[in-house]
Amino acid sequence: MIVINFIVVLGILIFVHEFGHFIVAKWMGVKVEKFSLGFGPKLFGRQIGETEYLISAFPLGGYVKMFGEGGFSEIEMIEQEYERETPGATPVEAYKLTKADEARSFSHKTIPQRMAIVFAGPFFNMAFAWLLLISLYITGMPILKATVGELFPNRPAALAGIQKGDLITAVNGQRIIQWEDFSAHMAKAPDSVTLSITRAGKPLTVELKPEIGETKNLFGETIKKPIIGVSPAYDFVTERFGLVDAFKLGNAKTVEVTKLTVLSLVKLFQGVVPLNSLGGPMMIADMANKAAQTGGATFFMLLAVVSINLGILNLLPVPVLDGGHLMFYTIEAIIRRPVPQKMREYAQQAGMILLVGMMVLAFYNDIIRYFFTSKL
């Protein structure tokens, strides 16, 4: 099952990403020659209209091949060899693209159109995650209730009379749905805080003054923030929300995961997050399998998070990634001519080396993590 879950997760996300490129290319009038899920040798293929739809051997990616995607050299024509049957004969002319060819060629589209086609892949990943999260909040999302678990002695919460089992429903009049909301409000709390709580079914109001304390963030860094000395009771419930609340929560969760993904990349480059924390296909497969065993909502939540990660990573300005192509088109718009072919090739080779290096590192980490780390 672990292999099936892995293929399902990657297959869905790759399809969404490539479908973004595909549908916007079609919308822009570009001829799409191939749509492939996977790389390498063709396992299955079918020609429908002008496009060949493929399933290829290696399920770690996919591609959409568009007519004219690589350009037709600096003079925008398909070169043919000149032949001379006899001395003085007229050479065979190079075949120039017809107006109909140009209308369907990716390289003949305007810079904004090309950028839209390239950006569509990551955008569809982000939009898919956003819609998936909203749907989960409507159909039922496991949430951690803002129920007080442990109280730390001589801290503001204990001194103010808060008790274990109290359900926090508002902070300074702002509605609290889950523990996440409570933590977010407390992180920027003023000197005085009014908590609305429910205790044994009765609403109560408690006023307290947070103190500044040291704690660890997600990246293990020591930070200072307002604290009141409570921890959650880890009371999970599956909650269903109306359309308006689901929309707000879906938006907030999408923004939160996006920010966390970007911040994780920054911390990785800063050396705060160690390189051995990078995960590859085995880690994704393990997470997908565990999520599938836990339940549908957890599996779809993982799908949304990985989709956002995929979208953000593809926007990095690394040649061979979508972000690299967007970088080239931005430069082209500034200098008013395409980036020289040789320069693009060198940059893409460097980008490929970087990408392969990161994949090798991720595979290495997976092997160490799952085969050589002792289980204590």
Short mmCIF file of C-alpha atoms in Angstrom, two decimals:
data_model
loop_
_atom_site.label_atom_id
_atom_site.label_comp_id
_atom_site.label_asym_id
_atom_site.label_seq_id
_atom_site.Cartn_x
_atom_site.Cartn_y
_atom_site.Cartn_z
CA MET A 1 0.00 0.00 0.00
CA ILE A 2 2.87 2.39 0.70
CA VAL A 3 3.87 2.39 -3.00
CA ILE A 4 0.27 2.90 -4.10
CA ASN A 5 -0.24 5.82 -1.69
CA PHE A 6 3.02 7.38 -2.88
CA ILE A 7 2.03 7.09 -6.54
CA VAL A 8 -1.46 8.47 -5.81
CA VAL A 9 -0.09 11.55 -3.99
CA LEU A 10 2.58 12.32 -6.59
CA GLY A 11 0.29 11.45 -9.48
CA ILE A 12 -2.42 13.86 -8.35
CA LEU A 13 0.01 16.71 -7.68
CA ILE A 14 1.94 16.23 -10.93
CA PHE A 15 -1.33 16.09 -12.89
CA VAL A 16 -2.56 19.31 -11.28
CA HIS A 17 0.75 21.07 -12.00
CA GLU A 18 1.03 19.96 -15.62
CA PHE A 19 -2.67 20.55 -16.25
CA GLY A 20 -2.08 24.17 -15.26
CA HIS A 21 0.57 24.54 -17.98
CA PHE A 22 -1.61 22.59 -20.43
CA ILE A 23 -4.89 24.44 -20.04
CA VAL A 24 -3.35 27.93 -20.09
CA ALA A 25 -1.23 27.01 -23.13
CA LYS A 26 -4.41 25.86 -24.89
CA TRP A 27 -6.16 29.06 -23.82
CA MET A 28 -3.30 31.09 -25.31
CA GLY A 29 -3.58 29.16 -28.58
CA VAL A 30 -0.34 27.18 -28.23
CA LYS A 31 -0.21 23.72 -29.78
CA VAL A 32 0.48 21.12 -27.06
CA GLU A 33 2.24 18.11 -28.58
CA LYS A 34 2.63 15.92 -25.47
CA PHE A 35 1.18 15.72 -21.96
CA SER A 36 3.09 13.23 -19.80
CA LEU A 37 2.72 12.01 -16.25
CA GLY A 38 6.21 10.79 -15.38
CA PHE A 39 9.55 10.92 -17.18
CA GLY A 40 11.51 8.45 -19.24
CA PRO A 41 10.26 5.60 -21.45
CA LYS A 42 6.61 5.62 -22.44
CA LEU A 43 4.49 2.99 -20.69
CA PHE A 44 1.21 3.98 -22.22
CA GLY A 45 0.17 6.63 -24.70
CA ARG A 46 -2.80 7.73 -26.73
CA GLN A 47 -3.14 10.39 -29.40
CA ILE A 48 -6.23 12.54 -28.94
CA GLY A 49 -6.46 15.36 -31.41
CA GLU A 50 -3.13 17.15 -31.72
CA THR A 51 -1.86 16.01 -28.30
CA GLU A 52 -0.33 12.69 -27.26
CA TYR A 53 -1.20 11.81 -23.65
CA LEU A 54 1.44 9.66 -21.94
CA ILE A 55 2.15 7.76 -18.77
CA SER A 56 5.92 7.36 -18.46
CA ALA A 57 8.12 5.07 -16.41
CA PHE A 58 9.45 7.34 -13.64
CA PRO A 59 6.66 8.94 -11.55
CA LEU A 60 8.81 11.70 -10.05
CA GLY A 61 7.60 14.44 -12.36
CA GLY A 62 5.93 15.17 -15.65
CA TYR A 63 6.01 17.52 -18.59
CA VAL A 64 3.99 19.33 -21.21
CA LYS A 65 5.74 19.60 -24.60
CA MET A 66 4.59 22.64 -26.58
CA PHE A 67 5.23 23.44 -30.23
CA GLY A 68 8.09 25.94 -30.47
CA GLU A 69 8.90 25.72 -26.75
CA GLY A 70 12.65 25.62 -27.41
CA GLY A 71 12.52 28.40 -30.00
CA PHE A 72 13.68 28.13 -33.58
CA SER A 73 17.14 29.70 -33.19
CA GLU A 74 17.89 33.41 -33.28
CA ILE A 75 16.35 33.86 -36.75
CA GLU A 76 13.25 31.88 -35.80
CA MET A 77 13.31 29.25 -38.53
CA ILE A 78 13.93 25.54 -38.81
CA GLU A 79 17.29 25.20 -40.51
CA GLN A 80 17.83 22.62 -43.22
CA GLU A 81 21.12 21.73 -44.76
CA TYR A 82 21.95 23.46 -48.03
CA GLU A 83 22.48 21.02 -50.85
CA ARG A 84 24.26 21.63 -54.15
CA GLU A 85 23.68 19.06 -56.81
CA THR A 86 26.05 20.82 -59.23
CA PRO A 87 28.34 23.83 -58.99
CA GLY A 88 26.31 27.04 -59.12
CA ALA A 89 23.07 25.39 -58.10
CA THR A 90 20.69 27.35 -55.88
CA PRO A 91 20.73 26.16 -52.27
CA VAL A 92 17.59 24.73 -50.75
CA GLU A 93 15.96 27.51 -48.73
CA ALA A 94 15.43 27.04 -45.01
CA TYR A 95 11.81 26.38 -44.16
CA LYS A 96 10.29 29.44 -42.56
CA LEU A 97 7.37 29.12 -40.20
CA THR A 98 4.03 29.96 -41.73
CA LYS A 99 1.69 32.45 -40.10
CA ALA A 100 -0.37 29.49 -38.92
CA ASP A 101 2.74 27.92 -37.32
CA GLU A 102 3.63 31.18 -35.60
CA ALA A 103 0.13 31.51 -34.21
CA ARG A 104 0.49 28.10 -32.48
CA SER A 105 4.14 28.47 -31.42
CA PHE A 106 5.04 29.02 -27.78
CA SER A 107 8.16 31.03 -28.65
CA HIS A 108 6.11 33.46 -30.78
CA LYS A 109 3.77 34.35 -27.94
CA THR A 110 4.27 37.62 -26.06
CA ILE A 111 6.34 37.66 -22.86
CA PRO A 112 3.25 38.03 -20.62
CA GLN A 113 1.60 35.08 -22.39
CA ARG A 114 4.68 32.86 -21.98
CA MET A 115 4.98 33.90 -18.34
CA ALA A 116 1.31 33.08 -17.75
CA ILE A 117 1.76 29.58 -19.23
CA VAL A 118 4.85 28.89 -17.08
CA PHE A 119 3.35 30.40 -13.90
CA ALA A 120 0.15 28.37 -14.33
CA GLY A 121 1.77 25.14 -13.05
CA PRO A 122 2.73 26.45 -9.58
CA PHE A 123 -0.45 28.54 -9.45
CA PHE A 124 -2.64 25.48 -10.03
CA ASN A 125 -0.80 23.66 -7.22
CA MET A 126 -1.53 26.56 -4.86
CA ALA A 127 -5.15 26.90 -6.02
CA PHE A 128 -5.71 23.14 -5.71
CA ALA A 129 -4.43 23.19 -2.10
CA TRP A 130 -6.61 26.21 -1.30
CA LEU A 131 -9.77 24.57 -2.67
CA LEU A 132 -8.90 21.28 -0.98
CA LEU A 133 -8.49 22.98 2.41
CA ILE A 134 -11.79 24.86 2.07
CA SER A 135 -13.50 21.58 1.14
CA LEU A 136 -11.98 19.86 4.17
CA TYR A 137 -13.26 22.55 6.53
CA ILE A 138 -16.74 22.10 5.03
CA THR A 139 -16.80 18.29 5.07
CA GLY A 140 -14.91 17.81 8.35
CA MET A 141 -11.44 18.87 9.49
CA PRO A 142 -9.70 17.43 12.57
CA ILE A 143 -8.85 20.40 14.79
CA LEU A 144 -7.16 20.80 18.16
CA LYS A 145 -9.68 22.47 20.45
CA ALA A 146 -8.50 25.38 22.57
CA THR A 147 -8.93 23.33 25.75
CA VAL A 148 -6.49 23.97 28.59
CA GLY A 149 -4.42 20.94 29.53
CA GLU A 150 -1.45 21.52 31.80
CA LEU A 151 -1.13 24.70 33.88
CA PHE A 152 2.32 25.85 34.99
CA PRO A 153 2.43 27.04 38.60
CA ASN A 154 3.01 30.71 39.42
CA ARG A 155 2.34 31.75 35.83
CA PRO A 156 -0.35 34.26 34.76
CA ALA A 157 -2.97 31.66 33.79
CA ALA A 158 -2.75 29.74 37.08
CA LEU A 159 -2.64 32.95 39.12
CA ALA A 160 -5.74 34.27 37.29
CA GLY A 161 -7.75 31.17 38.20
CA ILE A 162 -7.83 29.34 34.88
CA GLN A 163 -8.38 25.61 35.36
CA LYS A 164 -7.59 22.44 33.47
CA GLY A 165 -10.40 21.64 31.05
CA ASP A 166 -11.40 25.27 30.45
CA LEU A 167 -12.32 25.90 26.81
CA ILE A 168 -10.97 29.23 25.50
CA THR A 169 -13.56 30.78 23.16
CA ALA A 170 -12.21 34.32 22.63
CA VAL A 171 -9.15 36.52 23.21
CA ASN A 172 -9.92 40.23 23.62
CA GLY A 173 -13.25 39.64 21.87
CA GLN A 174 -11.68 37.80 18.93
CA ARG A 175 -13.33 34.40 18.35
CA ILE A 176 -11.16 31.33 18.95
CA ILE A 177 -11.98 28.15 17.01
CA GLN A 178 -8.87 26.06 17.65
CA TRP A 179 -5.67 26.10 19.71
CA GLU A 180 -3.82 27.46 16.66
CA ASP A 181 -5.96 30.62 16.81
CA PHE A 182 -5.25 31.04 20.51
CA SER A 183 -1.47 30.69 20.00
CA ALA A 184 -1.53 33.21 17.15
CA HIS A 185 -3.41 35.78 19.23
CA MET A 186 -1.19 35.28 22.27
CA ALA A 187 1.98 35.71 20.19
CA LYS A 188 1.01 39.35 19.61
CA ALA A 189 -0.86 39.91 22.85
CA PRO A 190 -0.79 43.37 24.51
CA ASP A 191 0.07 43.96 28.17
CA SER A 192 -3.43 42.98 29.29
CA VAL A 193 -5.56 40.14 27.89
CA THR A 194 -9.21 39.28 28.39
CA LEU A 195 -10.00 35.61 27.87
CA SER A 196 -13.54 34.32 27.33
CA ILE A 197 -13.75 30.73 28.53
CA THR A 198 -16.36 28.01 29.01
CA ARG A 199 -16.14 25.95 32.19
CA ALA A 200 -18.61 23.11 32.74
CA GLY A 201 -20.94 24.73 30.22
CA LYS A 202 -20.85 28.17 31.87
CA PRO A 203 -19.27 31.22 30.17
CA LEU A 204 -16.64 33.09 32.20
CA THR A 205 -14.30 36.03 31.63
CA VAL A 206 -10.74 36.13 32.93
CA GLU A 207 -8.32 39.04 32.76
CA LEU A 208 -4.58 38.51 33.03
CA LYS A 209 -1.24 40.01 32.11
CA PRO A 210 1.06 37.82 29.98
CA GLU A 211 4.74 37.70 30.84
CA ILE A 212 7.59 37.59 28.37
CA GLY A 213 9.24 34.19 28.31
CA GLU A 214 11.67 32.18 26.22
CA THR A 215 10.52 29.29 24.08
CA LYS A 216 11.58 27.33 21.01
CA ASN A 217 10.06 27.90 17.57
CA LEU A 218 9.51 25.24 14.89
CA PHE A 219 13.14 25.57 13.77
CA GLY A 220 14.58 25.08 17.26
CA GLU A 221 15.51 28.74 17.66
CA THR A 222 15.09 30.40 21.06
CA ILE A 223 12.63 33.28 20.85
CA LYS A 224 10.92 35.60 23.32
CA LYS A 225 7.16 36.02 23.27
CA PRO A 226 4.19 36.63 25.59
CA ILE A 227 3.23 33.51 27.56
CA ILE A 228 0.61 32.74 30.21
CA GLY A 229 1.75 29.24 31.21
CA VAL A 230 -0.70 26.79 29.64
CA SER A 231 -0.46 23.86 27.24
CA PRO A 232 -3.26 22.21 25.22
CA ALA A 233 -5.22 19.18 26.38
CA TYR A 234 -4.75 17.63 22.91
CA ASP A 235 -8.50 17.33 22.54
CA PHE A 236 -9.02 16.69 18.81
CA VAL A 237 -12.45 16.84 17.21
CA THR A 238 -13.66 16.69 13.62
CA GLU A 239 -15.39 19.99 13.04
CA ARG A 240 -17.57 21.01 10.10
CA PHE A 241 -17.87 24.67 9.19
CA GLY A 242 -20.20 26.79 7.11
CA LEU A 243 -19.07 28.18 3.78
CA VAL A 244 -18.00 31.58 5.15
CA ASP A 245 -15.96 30.15 8.04
CA ALA A 246 -14.52 27.43 5.80
CA PHE A 247 -13.43 30.09 3.29
CA LYS A 248 -11.73 32.15 6.01
CA LEU A 249 -10.05 29.13 7.58
CA GLY A 250 -8.97 27.75 4.20
CA ASN A 251 -7.44 31.11 3.30
CA ALA A 252 -5.66 31.35 6.64
CA LYS A 253 -4.29 27.80 6.45
CA THR A 254 -3.07 28.30 2.86
CA VAL A 255 -1.26 31.51 3.85
CA GLU A 256 0.17 29.84 6.96
CA VAL A 257 1.58 26.82 5.07
CA THR A 258 2.92 29.09 2.30
CA LYS A 259 4.72 31.33 4.81
CA LEU A 260 6.10 28.30 6.64
CA THR A 261 7.37 26.78 3.37
CA VAL A 262 9.12 30.00 2.35
CA LEU A 263 10.55 30.49 5.86
CA SER A 264 11.80 26.88 5.89
CA LEU A 265 13.68 27.48 2.63
CA VAL A 266 15.21 30.68 4.05
CA LYS A 267 16.25 28.86 7.23
CA LEU A 268 17.69 26.03 5.12
CA PHE A 269 19.91 28.46 3.20
CA GLN A 270 20.85 30.19 6.46
CA GLY A 271 21.95 26.87 7.93
CA VAL A 272 19.38 26.98 10.75
CA VAL A 273 17.59 23.95 9.29
CA PRO A 274 20.18 21.19 8.75
CA LEU A 275 20.55 19.63 5.30
CA ASN A 276 19.93 16.17 6.77
CA SER A 277 16.33 17.22 7.45
CA LEU A 278 15.60 17.22 3.70
CA GLY A 279 13.31 14.38 2.70
CA GLY A 280 12.94 12.58 -0.61
CA PRO A 281 10.50 10.10 -2.17
CA MET A 282 10.79 7.62 0.72
CA MET A 283 9.82 10.28 3.24
CA ILE A 284 6.86 11.40 1.10
CA ALA A 285 5.80 7.77 0.68
CA ASP A 286 6.03 7.17 4.44
CA MET A 287 4.02 10.31 5.23
CA ALA A 288 1.40 9.44 2.59
CA ASN A 289 1.03 5.91 3.96
CA LYS A 290 0.66 7.09 7.56
CA ALA A 291 -1.82 9.78 6.54
CA ALA A 292 -3.87 7.25 4.56
CA GLN A 293 -3.96 4.91 7.57
CA THR A 294 -5.02 7.75 9.90
CA GLY A 295 -7.97 8.81 7.79
CA GLY A 296 -9.22 10.63 4.74
CA ALA A 297 -9.01 14.16 6.16
CA THR A 298 -5.40 13.67 7.25
CA PHE A 299 -4.47 12.28 3.83
CA PHE A 300 -6.05 15.22 2.01
CA MET A 301 -4.43 17.66 4.43
CA LEU A 302 -1.04 16.15 3.54
CA LEU A 303 -1.96 16.42 -0.15
CA ALA A 304 -2.68 20.14 0.29
CA VAL A 305 0.55 20.80 2.20
CA VAL A 306 2.73 18.94 -0.33
CA SER A 307 0.94 20.72 -3.20
CA ILE A 308 1.81 24.12 -1.68
CA ASN A 309 5.40 22.96 -1.18
CA LEU A 310 5.58 21.84 -4.82
CA GLY A 311 4.18 25.15 -6.03
CA ILE A 312 6.64 27.24 -3.99
CA LEU A 313 9.67 25.10 -4.89
CA ASN A 314 8.86 25.38 -8.59
CA LEU A 315 8.93 29.18 -8.32
CA LEU A 316 12.54 29.26 -7.13
CA PRO A 317 14.68 31.16 -9.69
CA VAL A 318 16.60 28.03 -10.63
CA PRO A 319 17.00 27.27 -14.36
CA VAL A 320 15.04 24.11 -15.37
CA LEU A 321 12.36 25.03 -12.80
CA ASP A 322 9.39 27.25 -13.66
CA GLY A 323 10.91 30.06 -11.61
CA GLY A 324 14.04 29.92 -13.75
CA HIS A 325 12.01 30.34 -16.94
CA LEU A 326 10.14 33.26 -15.37
CA MET A 327 13.52 34.80 -14.51
CA PHE A 328 14.66 34.53 -18.14
CA TYR A 329 11.43 36.10 -19.42
CA THR A 330 11.78 38.94 -16.90
CA ILE A 331 15.32 39.61 -18.13
CA GLU A 332 14.05 39.46 -21.73
CA ALA A 333 11.41 42.07 -20.91
CA ILE A 334 14.05 44.35 -19.36
CA ILE A 335 16.73 44.09 -22.07
CA ARG A 336 14.11 43.83 -24.86
CA ARG A 337 15.63 40.74 -26.44
CA PRO A 338 15.83 37.03 -25.56
CA VAL A 339 18.62 35.84 -23.28
CA PRO A 340 21.32 34.37 -25.60
CA GLN A 341 20.86 30.66 -26.24
CA LYS A 342 24.35 29.74 -24.96
CA MET A 343 23.79 31.62 -21.71
CA ARG A 344 20.46 29.83 -21.20
CA GLU A 345 22.09 26.47 -21.86
CA TYR A 346 24.91 27.10 -19.36
CA ALA A 347 22.42 28.31 -16.74
CA GLN A 348 20.18 25.28 -17.31
CA GLN A 349 23.15 22.94 -16.97
CA ALA A 350 24.08 24.62 -13.67
CA GLY A 351 20.46 24.41 -12.54
CA MET A 352 20.28 20.73 -13.47
CA ILE A 353 23.46 20.02 -11.48
CA LEU A 354 21.98 21.82 -8.46
CA LEU A 355 18.66 20.00 -8.80
CA VAL A 356 20.27 16.58 -9.20
CA GLY A 357 22.53 17.33 -6.24
CA MET A 358 19.54 18.16 -4.04
CA MET A 359 17.75 15.00 -5.20
CA VAL A 360 20.80 12.87 -4.42
CA LEU A 361 21.03 14.49 -0.98
CA ALA A 362 17.33 13.84 -0.35
CA PHE A 363 17.69 10.19 -1.43
CA TYR A 364 20.78 9.84 0.81
CA ASN A 365 18.89 11.30 3.78
CA ASP A 366 16.01 8.91 3.13
CA ILE A 367 18.36 5.90 3.06
CA ILE A 368 20.07 6.97 6.30
CA ARG A 369 16.73 7.81 7.94
CA TYR A 370 14.94 4.57 7.07
CA PHE A 371 17.66 1.97 6.84
CA PHE A 372 20.59 3.00 9.05
CA THR A 373 19.13 5.04 11.90
CA SER A 374 18.89 2.87 14.99
CA LYS A 375 15.45 2.56 16.52
CA LEU A 376 15.65 3.40 20.20
#
